[in-house]
Amino acid sequence: MSIGRDIQGKIYRAGVFGHRPVVPVEPAALEAAAHEVMSPQAWAYVNGGAGQQRTVAANAEAFGRHRIVPRMFVDVQERDLSVDLFGRTLPSPLLLAPIGVLEMAHPEAEHAVARAARALGTPMVISTQGSVPMEDTARALGETPRLYQLYWSRDDEVVRSFVRRAEAIGSDAIVVTLDTHLLGWRTRDLDLGYLPFARAEGIAQYTSDPHFRSLAQAREPSTEPTPRPTLAAVRALLSMARHYPGSTWANLRSPHPRAAVETFLDVFSRSDLTWADVARLREMTTLPILVKGIQHPADARLALEHGLDGIVVSNHGGRQVDNAIGALDALPAVVAEVGGRVPVLFDSGVRSGADAFVALALGASAVLLGRPWVYGLALAGEDGVRAVVEHVLAELDLTMGLVGAGSVGEITRDLLQS
Ligand code: FNR
């Protein structure tokens, strides 16, 4: 049975007994339901974009410029959604985009997301702004593939430490996000005066990091007592000590929260990096390195010239530059520039299986799903993430069948009218 018919069947059979999906299937209804249960701050942070929200709108509008033209009488009884990426065969071309501060959506945060990803075999891109140390997320993922998303800290030792930890948890690749070395002008968050990181939310990769802890401890206020380490903190360090030679009993205790926040704000990122710095990151790891946030074909060319192993076309879901090009509009030129030499992944605006189909038809090697699974998380934790991903995969499978594409490789540009 295909995933499309399987999920359809489950929903319709339950419907006979009066049950309707807890997590709405229709993307706009999903968004509205999440809005109802999320705090105003969480909603602004997750749903909001930069400035006048024009890039958020452009991401959605761009899909409307491509229409699928279905083919008939094609044997699509068996449909294969698998793709090969970085030496692995993945069950589908869908990955979970890196999303930070998940504790705002649900207290189980990455624990719930990782369990859902594991149930479906869907790879997860673990965020540097996570709410849970990457080692714990990795444990919950089991054997499920994971990539690690890196924000390039001002402190290279933090970068080195994150990369080492990412290797230790079995990441398939490092995804360096280039578009957020400064935070965009996020009008909705500004109007609420709300930045999660300033409240010590979404900084768990840092506070669980031995090198970061040393930095934070160095600036702790000497007059205030530091909180006693929690059992979770002790456990985290013990597990990390296995992988990280720099961990000591001295940095066992969690840093004072205020010192942690101040140190985070100091080291979060830097705006002086250039393509020449790629070589330094390359020296730190043998893993494939992808760059996320590419929108200009000239940057795609530079990425290739600097030996990068993959590109993620993305505008960060319209959260960074207002009135930026819709990400889907940026995709074809990047795909043309890359010419198949490295994988080109895509995100920003994917809301459904039909959207994923269009991005694949325009040449994306795989697609990252973003906000929708966070809405599922907010609504129903692990089950919610799982439901959202299942709905997207089901529609992709049915769209492939109805359009006459028996495999992802058969999702080609000639199936679109643009
Ligand atoms: C993000 N995104 C993101 N990207 C990244 O590289 N690291 C991160 O920590 C985050 N955090 C984050 C938080 C929230 C709340 C959102 C909505 C997005 C960007 C994300 O990976 C992806 O590029 C966008 O979500 C794609 O846009 P859509 O499809 O979600 O609209």
PDB file of N, CA, C and O and ligand atoms in Angstrom, residues 45-48 56 59 97-101 104 127-130 149-151 175 177 179-180 186 292 314-319 347-351 368-372 374, ligand 1:
ATOM      1  N   TYR A  45       6.773  34.567  16.890  1.00  0.00           N
ATOM      2  CA  TYR A  45       8.120  34.096  16.574  1.00  0.00           C
ATOM      3  C   TYR A  45       8.108  33.053  15.458  1.00  0.00           C
ATOM      4  O   TYR A  45       8.935  33.085  14.551  1.00  0.00           O
ATOM      5  N   VAL A  46       7.152  32.138  15.522  1.00  0.00           N
ATOM      6  CA  VAL A  46       7.141  31.041  14.550  1.00  0.00           C
ATOM      7  C   VAL A  46       6.520  31.475  13.217  1.00  0.00           C
ATOM      8  O   VAL A  46       7.067  31.245  12.142  1.00  0.00           O
ATOM      9  N   ASN A  47       5.388  32.138  13.309  1.00  0.00           N
ATOM     10  CA  ASN A  47       4.652  32.469  12.077  1.00  0.00           C
ATOM     11  C   ASN A  47       5.197  33.726  11.393  1.00  0.00           C
ATOM     12  O   ASN A  47       5.092  33.873  10.174  1.00  0.00           O
ATOM     13  N   GLY A  48       5.781  34.612  12.180  1.00  0.00           N
ATOM     14  CA  GLY A  48       6.155  35.924  11.658  1.00  0.00           C
ATOM     15  C   GLY A  48       7.356  35.898  10.736  1.00  0.00           C
ATOM     16  O   GLY A  48       8.153  34.960  10.737  1.00  0.00           O
ATOM     17  N   VAL A  56       7.484  36.530   3.142  1.00  0.00           N
ATOM     18  CA  VAL A  56       6.632  35.385   3.506  1.00  0.00           C
ATOM     19  C   VAL A  56       5.573  35.204   2.416  1.00  0.00           C
ATOM     20  O   VAL A  56       5.337  34.092   1.925  1.00  0.00           O
ATOM     21  N   ASN A  59       7.041  33.926  -0.903  1.00  0.00           N
ATOM     22  CA  ASN A  59       7.336  32.477  -0.906  1.00  0.00           C
ATOM     23  C   ASN A  59       6.107  31.679  -1.321  1.00  0.00           C
ATOM     24  O   ASN A  59       6.206  30.726  -2.091  1.00  0.00           O
ATOM     25  N   ALA A  97      13.313  20.741   8.364  1.00  0.00           N
ATOM     26  CA  ALA A  97      14.192  21.914   8.368  1.00  0.00           C
ATOM     27  C   ALA A  97      14.657  22.198   9.796  1.00  0.00           C
ATOM     28  O   ALA A  97      13.950  21.887  10.761  1.00  0.00           O
ATOM     29  N   PRO A  98      15.837  22.810   9.924  1.00  0.00           N
ATOM     30  CA  PRO A  98      16.280  23.181  11.277  1.00  0.00           C
ATOM     31  C   PRO A  98      15.431  24.322  11.808  1.00  0.00           C
ATOM     32  O   PRO A  98      15.303  25.368  11.171  1.00  0.00           O
ATOM     33  N   ILE A  99      14.838  24.112  12.961  1.00  0.00           N
ATOM     34  CA  ILE A  99      13.997  25.143  13.580  1.00  0.00           C
ATOM     35  C   ILE A  99      14.416  25.254  15.037  1.00  0.00           C
ATOM     36  O   ILE A  99      14.462  24.242  15.748  1.00  0.00           O
ATOM     37  N   GLY A 100      14.708  26.458  15.451  1.00  0.00           N
ATOM     38  CA  GLY A 100      15.158  26.675  16.824  1.00  0.00           C
ATOM     39  C   GLY A 100      14.008  26.949  17.784  1.00  0.00           C
ATOM     40  O   GLY A 100      12.851  27.102  17.384  1.00  0.00           O
ATOM     41  N   VAL A 101      14.346  26.963  19.060  1.00  0.00           N
ATOM     42  CA  VAL A 101      13.448  27.375  20.152  1.00  0.00           C
ATOM     43  C   VAL A 101      12.124  26.598  20.155  1.00  0.00           C
ATOM     44  O   VAL A 101      11.045  27.159  20.383  1.00  0.00           O
ATOM     45  N   MET A 104       9.091  26.721  22.650  1.00  0.00           N
ATOM     46  CA  MET A 104       7.977  27.685  22.571  1.00  0.00           C
ATOM     47  C   MET A 104       6.709  27.011  22.034  1.00  0.00           C
ATOM     48  O   MET A 104       5.607  27.450  22.321  1.00  0.00           O
ATOM     49  N   SER A 127      19.010  21.946  14.857  1.00  0.00           N
ATOM     50  CA  SER A 127      19.345  23.374  14.885  1.00  0.00           C
ATOM     51  C   SER A 127      20.373  23.721  15.957  1.00  0.00           C
ATOM     52  O   SER A 127      20.347  23.173  17.064  1.00  0.00           O
ATOM     53  N   THR A 128      21.223  24.686  15.632  1.00  0.00           N
ATOM     54  CA  THR A 128      22.130  25.250  16.636  1.00  0.00           C
ATOM     55  C   THR A 128      21.346  25.998  17.717  1.00  0.00           C
ATOM     56  O   THR A 128      21.825  26.158  18.826  1.00  0.00           O
ATOM     57  N   GLN A 129      20.158  26.471  17.371  1.00  0.00           N
ATOM     58  CA  GLN A 129      19.350  27.171  18.387  1.00  0.00           C
ATOM     59  C   GLN A 129      18.365  26.236  19.062  1.00  0.00           C
ATOM     60  O   GLN A 129      17.285  26.637  19.495  1.00  0.00           O
ATOM     61  N   GLY A 130      18.757  24.987  19.195  1.00  0.00           N
ATOM     62  CA  GLY A 130      17.867  23.991  19.766  1.00  0.00           C
ATOM     63  C   GLY A 130      17.497  24.264  21.215  1.00  0.00           C
ATOM     64  O   GLY A 130      18.174  25.012  21.932  1.00  0.00           O
ATOM     65  N   GLN A 149      22.820  21.676  11.713  1.00  0.00           N
ATOM     66  CA  GLN A 149      22.811  23.054  11.193  1.00  0.00           C
ATOM     67  C   GLN A 149      23.667  23.929  12.091  1.00  0.00           C
ATOM     68  O   GLN A 149      23.446  24.001  13.305  1.00  0.00           O
ATOM     69  N   LEU A 150      24.604  24.609  11.492  1.00  0.00           N
ATOM     70  CA  LEU A 150      25.556  25.416  12.254  1.00  0.00           C
ATOM     71  C   LEU A 150      25.341  26.910  12.028  1.00  0.00           C
ATOM     72  O   LEU A 150      25.262  27.358  10.883  1.00  0.00           O
ATOM     73  N   TYR A 151      25.244  27.652  13.125  1.00  0.00           N
ATOM     74  CA  TYR A 151      25.456  29.101  13.053  1.00  0.00           C
ATOM     75  C   TYR A 151      26.903  29.328  13.443  1.00  0.00           C
ATOM     76  O   TYR A 151      27.344  28.857  14.492  1.00  0.00           O
ATOM     77  N   VAL A 175      25.334  21.748   7.926  1.00  0.00           N
ATOM     78  CA  VAL A 175      24.597  22.723   7.106  1.00  0.00           C
ATOM     79  C   VAL A 175      24.839  24.098   7.718  1.00  0.00           C
ATOM     80  O   VAL A 175      24.320  24.404   8.794  1.00  0.00           O
ATOM     81  N   THR A 177      24.262  27.847   8.020  1.00  0.00           N
ATOM     82  CA  THR A 177      23.260  28.843   7.623  1.00  0.00           C
ATOM     83  C   THR A 177      23.938  30.207   7.505  1.00  0.00           C
ATOM     84  O   THR A 177      24.492  30.719   8.473  1.00  0.00           O
ATOM     85  N   ASP A 179      22.420  33.039   6.119  1.00  0.00           N
ATOM     86  CA  ASP A 179      21.537  34.202   5.964  1.00  0.00           C
ATOM     87  C   ASP A 179      21.158  34.874   7.285  1.00  0.00           C
ATOM     88  O   ASP A 179      20.365  35.805   7.302  1.00  0.00           O
ATOM     89  N   THR A 180      21.723  34.394   8.397  1.00  0.00           N
ATOM     90  CA  THR A 180      21.272  34.903   9.696  1.00  0.00           C
ATOM     91  C   THR A 180      22.460  35.293  10.585  1.00  0.00           C
ATOM     92  O   THR A 180      22.464  35.035  11.775  1.00  0.00           O
ATOM     93  N   ARG A 186      12.407  41.780  12.537  1.00  0.00           N
ATOM     94  CA  ARG A 186      11.181  40.972  12.726  1.00  0.00           C
ATOM     95  C   ARG A 186      10.153  41.790  13.489  1.00  0.00           C
ATOM     96  O   ARG A 186      10.158  41.843  14.725  1.00  0.00           O
ATOM     97  N   LYS A 292      23.337  27.059   3.577  1.00  0.00           N
ATOM     98  CA  LYS A 292      21.886  27.296   3.547  1.00  0.00           C
ATOM     99  C   LYS A 292      21.632  28.799   3.494  1.00  0.00           C
ATOM    100  O   LYS A 292      22.262  29.565   4.238  1.00  0.00           O
ATOM    101  N   SER A 314      17.119  28.970   0.084  1.00  0.00           N
ATOM    102  CA  SER A 314      16.213  29.305   1.186  1.00  0.00           C
ATOM    103  C   SER A 314      16.316  30.787   1.460  1.00  0.00           C
ATOM    104  O   SER A 314      17.383  31.377   1.300  1.00  0.00           O
ATOM    105  N   ASN A 315      15.210  31.392   1.874  1.00  0.00           N
ATOM    106  CA  ASN A 315      15.312  32.758   2.419  1.00  0.00           C
ATOM    107  C   ASN A 315      14.867  32.763   3.881  1.00  0.00           C
ATOM    108  O   ASN A 315      14.364  33.747   4.385  1.00  0.00           O
ATOM    109  N   HIS A 316      15.075  31.607   4.528  1.00  0.00           N
ATOM    110  CA  HIS A 316      14.795  31.487   5.963  1.00  0.00           C
ATOM    111  C   HIS A 316      13.307  31.722   6.241  1.00  0.00           C
ATOM    112  O   HIS A 316      12.923  32.284   7.263  1.00  0.00           O
ATOM    113  N   GLY A 317      12.491  31.304   5.290  1.00  0.00           N
ATOM    114  CA  GLY A 317      11.054  31.466   5.484  1.00  0.00           C
ATOM    115  C   GLY A 317      10.623  32.923   5.562  1.00  0.00           C
ATOM    116  O   GLY A 317       9.634  33.254   6.218  1.00  0.00           O
ATOM    117  N   GLY A 318      11.366  33.793   4.861  1.00  0.00           N
ATOM    118  CA  GLY A 318      10.973  35.209   4.823  1.00  0.00           C
ATOM    119  C   GLY A 318      11.204  35.936   6.136  1.00  0.00           C
ATOM    120  O   GLY A 318      10.631  37.001   6.378  1.00  0.00           O
ATOM    121  N   ARG A 319      12.078  35.398   6.982  1.00  0.00           N
ATOM    122  CA  ARG A 319      12.289  35.982   8.309  1.00  0.00           C
ATOM    123  C   ARG A 319      13.442  36.957   8.345  1.00  0.00           C
ATOM    124  O   ARG A 319      13.691  37.564   9.372  1.00  0.00           O
ATOM    125  N   ASP A 347      14.036  25.091   0.648  1.00  0.00           N
ATOM    126  CA  ASP A 347      12.946  25.346   1.588  1.00  0.00           C
ATOM    127  C   ASP A 347      12.461  26.774   1.456  1.00  0.00           C
ATOM    128  O   ASP A 347      13.006  27.565   0.700  1.00  0.00           O
ATOM    129  N   SER A 348      11.415  27.065   2.205  1.00  0.00           N
ATOM    130  CA  SER A 348      10.755  28.373   2.313  1.00  0.00           C
ATOM    131  C   SER A 348       9.478  28.397   1.489  1.00  0.00           C
ATOM    132  O   SER A 348       9.483  28.657   0.275  1.00  0.00           O
ATOM    133  N   GLY A 349       8.391  28.079   2.159  1.00  0.00           N
ATOM    134  CA  GLY A 349       7.075  28.157   1.538  1.00  0.00           C
ATOM    135  C   GLY A 349       6.433  26.812   1.241  1.00  0.00           C
ATOM    136  O   GLY A 349       5.290  26.782   0.774  1.00  0.00           O
ATOM    137  N   VAL A 350       7.143  25.720   1.506  1.00  0.00           N
ATOM    138  CA  VAL A 350       6.545  24.407   1.224  1.00  0.00           C
ATOM    139  C   VAL A 350       5.469  24.127   2.278  1.00  0.00           C
ATOM    140  O   VAL A 350       5.750  24.111   3.475  1.00  0.00           O
ATOM    141  N   ARG A 351       4.258  23.946   1.825  1.00  0.00           N
ATOM    142  CA  ARG A 351       3.136  23.719   2.745  1.00  0.00           C
ATOM    143  C   ARG A 351       2.442  22.395   2.501  1.00  0.00           C
ATOM    144  O   ARG A 351       1.556  22.011   3.261  1.00  0.00           O
ATOM    145  N   LEU A 368      13.037  20.720   2.325  1.00  0.00           N
ATOM    146  CA  LEU A 368      12.961  20.834   3.781  1.00  0.00           C
ATOM    147  C   LEU A 368      11.608  21.418   4.160  1.00  0.00           C
ATOM    148  O   LEU A 368      11.208  22.466   3.626  1.00  0.00           O
ATOM    149  N   LEU A 369      10.947  20.723   5.082  1.00  0.00           N
ATOM    150  CA  LEU A 369       9.667  21.222   5.580  1.00  0.00           C
ATOM    151  C   LEU A 369       9.936  22.022   6.846  1.00  0.00           C
ATOM    152  O   LEU A 369      10.677  21.566   7.719  1.00  0.00           O
ATOM    153  N   GLY A 370       9.334  23.210   6.942  1.00  0.00           N
ATOM    154  CA  GLY A 370       9.603  24.099   8.072  1.00  0.00           C
ATOM    155  C   GLY A 370       8.397  24.292   8.976  1.00  0.00           C
ATOM    156  O   GLY A 370       7.964  23.381   9.689  1.00  0.00           O
ATOM    157  N   ARG A 371       7.802  25.489   8.898  1.00  0.00           N
ATOM    158  CA  ARG A 371       6.747  25.847   9.852  1.00  0.00           C
ATOM    159  C   ARG A 371       5.641  24.795  10.039  1.00  0.00           C
ATOM    160  O   ARG A 371       5.193  24.606  11.174  1.00  0.00           O
ATOM    161  N   PRO A 372       5.176  24.121   8.963  1.00  0.00           N
ATOM    162  CA  PRO A 372       4.037  23.221   9.186  1.00  0.00           C
ATOM    163  C   PRO A 372       4.256  22.189  10.294  1.00  0.00           C
ATOM    164  O   PRO A 372       3.365  21.928  11.089  1.00  0.00           O
ATOM    165  N   VAL A 374       6.100  22.507  12.855  1.00  0.00           N
ATOM    166  CA  VAL A 374       6.081  23.190  14.167  1.00  0.00           C
ATOM    167  C   VAL A 374       4.631  23.394  14.607  1.00  0.00           C
ATOM    168  O   VAL A 374       4.306  23.276  15.794  1.00  0.00           O
TER     169      VAL A 374
HETATM  170  C1  FNR B   1      13.687  28.834  11.426  1.00  0.00           C
HETATM  171  N1  FNR B   1      14.733  28.590  10.534  1.00  0.00           N
HETATM  172  C2  FNR B   1      15.972  28.256  11.013  1.00  0.00           C
HETATM  173  N2  FNR B   1      16.985  27.993  10.149  1.00  0.00           N
HETATM  174  C3  FNR B   1      18.200  27.623  10.599  1.00  0.00           C
HETATM  175  O1  FNR B   1      19.084  27.392   9.791  1.00  0.00           O
HETATM  176  N3  FNR B   1      18.424  27.513  11.938  1.00  0.00           N
HETATM  177  C4  FNR B   1      17.462  27.764  12.861  1.00  0.00           C
HETATM  178  O2  FNR B   1      17.689  27.646  14.058  1.00  0.00           O
HETATM  179  C5  FNR B   1      16.196  28.183  12.391  1.00  0.00           C
HETATM  180  N4  FNR B   1      15.199  28.494  13.273  1.00  0.00           N
HETATM  181  C6  FNR B   1      13.943  28.797  12.808  1.00  0.00           C
HETATM  182  C7  FNR B   1      12.916  29.048  13.714  1.00  0.00           C
HETATM  183  C8  FNR B   1      11.632  29.275  13.248  1.00  0.00           C
HETATM  184  C9  FNR B   1      10.533  29.498  14.238  1.00  0.00           C
HETATM  185  C10 FNR B   1      11.372  29.264  11.863  1.00  0.00           C
HETATM  186  C11 FNR B   1       9.970  29.464  11.335  1.00  0.00           C
HETATM  187  C12 FNR B   1      12.380  29.066  10.967  1.00  0.00           C
HETATM  188  C13 FNR B   1      14.477  28.584   9.083  1.00  0.00           C
HETATM  189  C14 FNR B   1      14.045  27.202   8.604  1.00  0.00           C
HETATM  190  O3  FNR B   1      15.109  26.294   8.649  1.00  0.00           O
HETATM  191  C15 FNR B   1      13.524  27.259   7.167  1.00  0.00           C
HETATM  192  O4  FNR B   1      14.477  27.877   6.346  1.00  0.00           O
HETATM  193  C16 FNR B   1      12.205  28.002   7.080  1.00  0.00           C
HETATM  194  O5  FNR B   1      11.344  27.598   8.116  1.00  0.00           O
HETATM  195  C17 FNR B   1      11.534  27.768   5.732  1.00  0.00           C
HETATM  196  O6  FNR B   1      10.374  28.533   5.613  1.00  0.00           O
HETATM  197  P1  FNR B   1       8.897  27.918   5.818  1.00  0.00           P
HETATM  198  O7  FNR B   1       8.703  26.878   4.768  1.00  0.00           O
HETATM  199  O8  FNR B   1       8.879  27.336   7.196  1.00  0.00           O
HETATM  200  O9  FNR B   1       7.984  29.081   5.686  1.00  0.00           O
END
